[in-house]
Amino acid sequence: MTDSDDKEPSSDADARHWRGLVSRLGADIAAPLTSALDRVHALSTTGRIDRQNLRALREELEQARQLGMLGQQLARFGSGRLRQSHERMHLTQTLRSVLKHRAREIQSRGLAVTELMRPVEVIADASLLFGLLTGLLDWTMAHARDQVEFRVEILPGPSTAQLTTRFARKPTSAAPGSDEPESDLDTLDWELVQQTARTMGLNIERYDDAASTTLVLGFSRTVNEELAGVTATELQHELAPAATTKPLAG
């Protein structure tokens, strides 16, 4: 039997994959909404709610809202009709802008972020790049403990930009052999990161060991590479710089 006989047709595999995602999304949304509904029933019975339960209710509703928005983003990729507008984007500045915008949240989680970034410009769709970096940070913060490192560099040889994220999944103060439960890395946030990277044509690799995770994103289209043999007129037309690298509100 040949290898092709063993493999499921890609269209069938894709259909199964997306059906699984829809089922998982529905379950993930139902969980916080069910808990929120229980709190609302208790409120309607007693006519009062304490601050702790009110805070929990708001967090549950916000979680369901975020999952719904994530589902909308995944649906865009599943439709296969996503159009990209390639622009000259400063990868390093955009990432730093995202980190600065989320600095308070990062600090509240007790994370220490190390930035080892060279100035790098790439050719990418602005909204997809921002979505990729935001999704990457969401996924990282959900699993990181103590230390997070972001590295941006240009690899030798063919001009390829590389973004590396490395984080510890266990606190550095944890005793050897501690039984702290491991979180599932393959979440819907991870699915969004994968789908965005693939749509952008990026190389994506993830390495997990007992205590840490490293994610590597490769950008083959850098500004230095694209400039080779391009006239000034073509450059102005094809690689117009993005209007802004600030995070998009909402």
Short mmCIF file of C-alpha atoms in Angstrom, two decimals:
data_model
loop_
_atom_site.label_atom_id
_atom_site.label_comp_id
_atom_site.label_asym_id
_atom_site.label_seq_id
_atom_site.Cartn_x
_atom_site.Cartn_y
_atom_site.Cartn_z
CA MET A 1 0.00 0.00 0.00
CA THR A 2 1.41 3.43 -0.95
CA ASP A 3 1.73 6.39 1.40
CA SER A 4 -1.09 8.17 -0.42
CA ASP A 5 -3.40 5.24 0.35
CA ASP A 6 -2.71 5.67 4.05
CA LYS A 7 -3.49 9.37 4.14
CA GLU A 8 -6.91 10.87 4.47
CA PRO A 9 -7.78 13.30 1.61
CA SER A 10 -6.86 16.81 2.67
CA SER A 11 -10.40 18.13 2.13
CA ASP A 12 -11.83 15.44 4.43
CA ALA A 13 -9.12 16.04 7.00
CA ASP A 14 -9.76 19.78 6.91
CA ALA A 15 -13.49 19.23 7.34
CA ARG A 16 -12.90 16.98 10.34
CA HIS A 17 -10.47 19.50 11.79
CA TRP A 18 -12.91 22.41 11.54
CA ARG A 19 -15.82 20.35 12.89
CA GLY A 20 -13.67 19.50 15.87
CA LEU A 21 -12.82 23.16 16.37
CA VAL A 22 -16.48 24.20 16.27
CA SER A 23 -17.38 21.52 18.81
CA ARG A 24 -14.52 22.55 21.09
CA LEU A 25 -15.39 26.24 20.79
CA GLY A 26 -19.01 25.53 21.73
CA ALA A 27 -17.93 23.57 24.81
CA ASP A 28 -15.42 26.24 25.87
CA ILE A 29 -18.05 28.98 25.59
CA ALA A 30 -20.73 26.94 27.37
CA ALA A 31 -18.58 26.37 30.48
CA PRO A 32 -18.24 30.01 31.67
CA LEU A 33 -21.79 30.85 30.54
CA THR A 34 -23.21 27.96 32.58
CA SER A 35 -21.36 29.16 35.66
CA ALA A 36 -22.49 32.75 35.02
CA LEU A 37 -26.10 31.60 34.64
CA ASP A 38 -25.91 29.82 37.99
CA ARG A 39 -24.79 33.08 39.63
CA VAL A 40 -27.63 34.98 37.95
CA HIS A 41 -30.16 32.42 39.23
CA ALA A 42 -28.74 32.81 42.74
CA LEU A 43 -29.01 36.59 42.41
CA SER A 44 -32.63 36.39 41.26
CA THR A 45 -33.46 34.17 44.25
CA THR A 46 -31.70 36.15 46.98
CA GLY A 47 -31.78 39.62 45.42
CA ARG A 48 -28.18 40.23 46.38
CA ILE A 49 -24.65 39.35 45.24
CA ASP A 50 -21.34 39.93 47.00
CA ARG A 51 -18.30 41.50 45.39
CA GLN A 52 -16.48 38.20 44.92
CA ASN A 53 -19.36 36.65 42.98
CA LEU A 54 -19.92 39.85 41.01
CA ARG A 55 -16.25 39.85 39.98
CA ALA A 56 -16.47 36.17 39.04
CA LEU A 57 -19.63 36.83 37.01
CA ARG A 58 -17.95 39.58 35.05
CA GLU A 59 -14.87 37.43 34.40
CA GLU A 60 -17.04 34.54 33.16
CA LEU A 61 -18.96 36.78 30.78
CA GLU A 62 -15.74 38.34 29.53
CA GLN A 63 -14.23 34.90 28.97
CA ALA A 64 -17.26 33.84 26.91
CA ARG A 65 -17.06 37.10 24.94
CA GLN A 66 -13.37 36.60 24.18
CA LEU A 67 -14.02 33.04 23.03
CA GLY A 68 -16.80 34.24 20.75
CA MET A 69 -14.45 36.81 19.19
CA LEU A 70 -11.78 34.13 18.79
CA GLY A 71 -14.33 31.95 17.01
CA GLN A 72 -15.07 34.80 14.59
CA GLN A 73 -11.36 35.11 13.83
CA LEU A 74 -11.01 31.38 13.20
CA ALA A 75 -14.05 31.49 10.93
CA ARG A 76 -12.27 34.03 8.73
CA PHE A 77 -9.47 31.54 8.11
CA GLY A 78 -11.87 28.65 7.61
CA SER A 79 -13.78 30.52 4.91
CA GLY A 80 -10.72 30.53 2.64
CA ARG A 81 -11.68 33.97 1.34
CA LEU A 82 -9.26 36.06 3.39
CA ARG A 83 -7.50 38.70 1.27
CA GLN A 84 -4.15 40.09 2.35
CA SER A 85 -2.64 43.49 1.69
CA HIS A 86 1.14 43.23 1.97
CA GLU A 87 2.93 46.19 3.45
CA ARG A 88 6.32 47.12 4.81
CA MET A 89 6.01 46.41 8.53
CA HIS A 90 8.54 46.94 11.32
CA LEU A 91 8.29 43.61 13.14
CA THR A 92 10.33 44.69 16.17
CA GLN A 93 8.46 47.95 16.75
CA THR A 94 5.09 46.26 16.31
CA LEU A 95 5.95 43.57 18.87
CA ARG A 96 7.24 46.15 21.34
CA SER A 97 4.04 48.15 20.86
CA VAL A 98 1.93 45.08 21.67
CA LEU A 99 4.02 44.31 24.77
CA LYS A 100 3.80 47.92 25.96
CA HIS A 101 0.04 47.97 25.43
CA ARG A 102 -0.34 44.81 27.57
CA ALA A 103 2.34 45.73 30.14
CA ARG A 104 -0.08 46.07 33.05
CA GLU A 105 -1.63 42.67 32.36
CA ILE A 106 1.80 41.07 32.00
CA GLN A 107 2.87 42.56 35.31
CA SER A 108 -0.30 41.44 37.08
CA ARG A 109 0.52 37.86 36.08
CA GLY A 110 3.96 38.14 37.66
CA LEU A 111 5.83 37.63 34.38
CA ALA A 112 9.31 39.00 33.73
CA VAL A 113 9.74 39.69 30.01
CA THR A 114 13.19 39.78 28.39
CA GLU A 115 13.46 41.48 24.98
CA LEU A 116 16.39 40.57 22.72
CA MET A 117 15.33 42.27 19.51
CA ARG A 118 17.22 43.55 16.51
CA PRO A 119 15.44 46.08 14.27
CA VAL A 120 13.79 44.00 11.54
CA GLU A 121 11.31 44.93 8.82
CA VAL A 122 9.17 42.36 7.02
CA ILE A 123 6.58 42.28 4.27
CA ALA A 124 3.23 41.28 5.77
CA ASP A 125 -0.45 42.10 6.07
CA ALA A 126 -0.72 44.66 8.89
CA SER A 127 -3.91 43.31 10.49
CA LEU A 128 -2.72 39.71 10.34
CA LEU A 129 0.66 40.59 11.83
CA PHE A 130 -0.97 42.46 14.69
CA GLY A 131 -3.42 39.59 15.22
CA LEU A 132 -0.56 37.07 15.19
CA LEU A 133 1.46 38.96 17.81
CA THR A 134 -1.60 39.56 19.99
CA GLY A 135 -2.64 35.91 19.80
CA LEU A 136 0.93 34.83 20.52
CA LEU A 137 0.99 36.98 23.64
CA ASP A 138 -2.42 35.69 24.79
CA TRP A 139 -1.28 32.09 24.40
CA THR A 140 2.06 32.77 26.09
CA MET A 141 0.56 34.53 29.10
CA ALA A 142 -1.92 31.70 29.62
CA HIS A 143 0.89 29.17 30.12
CA ALA A 144 4.02 31.06 31.14
CA ARG A 145 5.38 31.09 34.68
CA ASP A 146 7.93 33.70 35.79
CA GLN A 147 10.14 34.10 32.71
CA VAL A 148 9.29 34.98 29.09
CA GLU A 149 11.81 35.81 26.38
CA PHE A 150 11.12 37.42 23.00
CA ARG A 151 13.91 37.40 20.44
CA VAL A 152 13.87 38.97 16.95
CA GLU A 153 16.83 38.44 14.62
CA ILE A 154 17.95 38.04 11.03
CA LEU A 155 19.41 34.64 10.22
CA PRO A 156 22.63 34.35 8.20
CA GLY A 157 22.42 33.35 4.55
CA PRO A 158 19.10 34.03 2.80
CA SER A 159 17.49 37.02 4.44
CA THR A 160 15.03 35.42 6.87
CA ALA A 161 13.65 37.11 9.97
CA GLN A 162 13.00 34.93 12.98
CA LEU A 163 10.80 35.61 15.98
CA THR A 164 11.41 33.30 18.92
CA THR A 165 9.29 33.10 22.05
CA ARG A 166 10.56 31.04 24.96
CA PHE A 167 8.81 30.69 28.31
CA ALA A 168 8.95 28.56 31.44
CA ARG A 169 5.85 26.53 32.19
CA LYS A 170 6.84 25.98 35.81
CA PRO A 171 7.90 28.60 38.37
CA THR A 172 11.65 28.82 38.82
CA SER A 173 11.05 28.54 42.57
CA ALA A 174 9.15 25.25 42.21
CA ALA A 175 10.75 22.33 44.00
CA PRO A 176 12.08 19.48 41.81
CA GLY A 177 9.39 16.90 41.21
CA SER A 178 6.57 19.21 42.31
CA ASP A 179 3.13 18.09 41.21
CA GLU A 180 1.85 21.42 39.86
CA PRO A 181 -0.71 20.55 37.16
CA GLU A 182 0.34 21.11 33.55
CA SER A 183 -1.92 23.27 31.39
CA ASP A 184 -2.90 22.09 27.92
CA LEU A 185 -0.82 24.02 25.37
CA ASP A 186 -3.02 23.04 22.41
CA THR A 187 -5.77 25.54 23.17
CA LEU A 188 -7.95 27.57 20.83
CA ASP A 189 -5.46 30.44 21.28
CA TRP A 190 -2.77 28.13 19.92
CA GLU A 191 -5.03 27.17 17.03
CA LEU A 192 -5.46 30.84 16.18
CA VAL A 193 -1.68 31.40 16.25
CA GLN A 194 -1.15 28.43 13.93
CA GLN A 195 -3.87 29.43 11.48
CA THR A 196 -2.66 33.04 11.33
CA ALA A 197 0.96 32.01 10.77
CA ARG A 198 0.03 29.55 8.02
CA THR A 199 -2.19 32.09 6.28
CA MET A 200 0.72 34.54 6.31
CA GLY A 201 3.00 31.89 4.81
CA LEU A 202 5.27 31.73 7.86
CA ASN A 203 7.29 28.77 9.02
CA ILE A 204 6.15 27.77 12.52
CA GLU A 205 7.87 25.32 14.86
CA ARG A 206 7.20 24.53 18.51
CA TYR A 207 9.46 22.69 20.94
CA ASP A 208 8.20 21.51 24.33
CA ASP A 209 10.33 19.96 27.05
CA ALA A 210 9.57 19.09 30.66
CA ALA A 211 9.64 22.67 31.93
CA SER A 212 9.61 25.12 29.02
CA THR A 213 8.27 25.85 25.54
CA THR A 214 9.96 27.51 22.58
CA LEU A 215 8.03 28.79 19.55
CA VAL A 216 9.86 29.89 16.39
CA LEU A 217 8.23 31.90 13.59
CA GLY A 218 10.16 32.38 10.35
CA PHE A 219 9.46 35.35 8.05
CA SER A 220 10.93 34.65 4.59
CA ARG A 221 9.90 38.04 3.19
CA THR A 222 12.07 40.72 4.75
CA VAL A 223 12.59 44.24 3.46
CA ASN A 224 16.27 43.62 2.69
CA GLU A 225 15.36 40.60 0.58
CA GLU A 226 12.55 42.39 -1.24
CA LEU A 227 14.72 45.40 -2.08
CA ALA A 228 17.06 43.36 -4.28
CA GLY A 229 16.53 44.46 -7.89
CA VAL A 230 13.52 46.65 -7.15
CA THR A 231 13.41 50.19 -8.54
CA ALA A 232 12.53 53.18 -6.38
CA THR A 233 9.16 53.59 -8.16
CA GLU A 234 8.25 49.92 -7.64
CA LEU A 235 9.32 50.12 -4.01
CA GLN A 236 7.13 53.13 -3.34
CA HIS A 237 4.14 51.42 -4.92
CA GLU A 238 4.58 47.89 -3.58
CA LEU A 239 6.00 48.45 -0.10
CA ALA A 240 4.21 51.49 1.20
CA PRO A 241 4.82 51.63 4.96
CA ALA A 242 1.90 50.85 7.21
CA ALA A 243 0.07 53.87 8.56
CA THR A 244 0.67 52.89 12.17
CA THR A 245 2.12 50.16 14.35
CA LYS A 246 -0.02 51.02 17.36
CA PRO A 247 -2.40 48.31 18.59
CA LEU A 248 -5.89 48.55 17.12
CA ALA A 249 -8.41 49.41 19.82
CA GLY A 250 -11.18 46.81 20.12
#
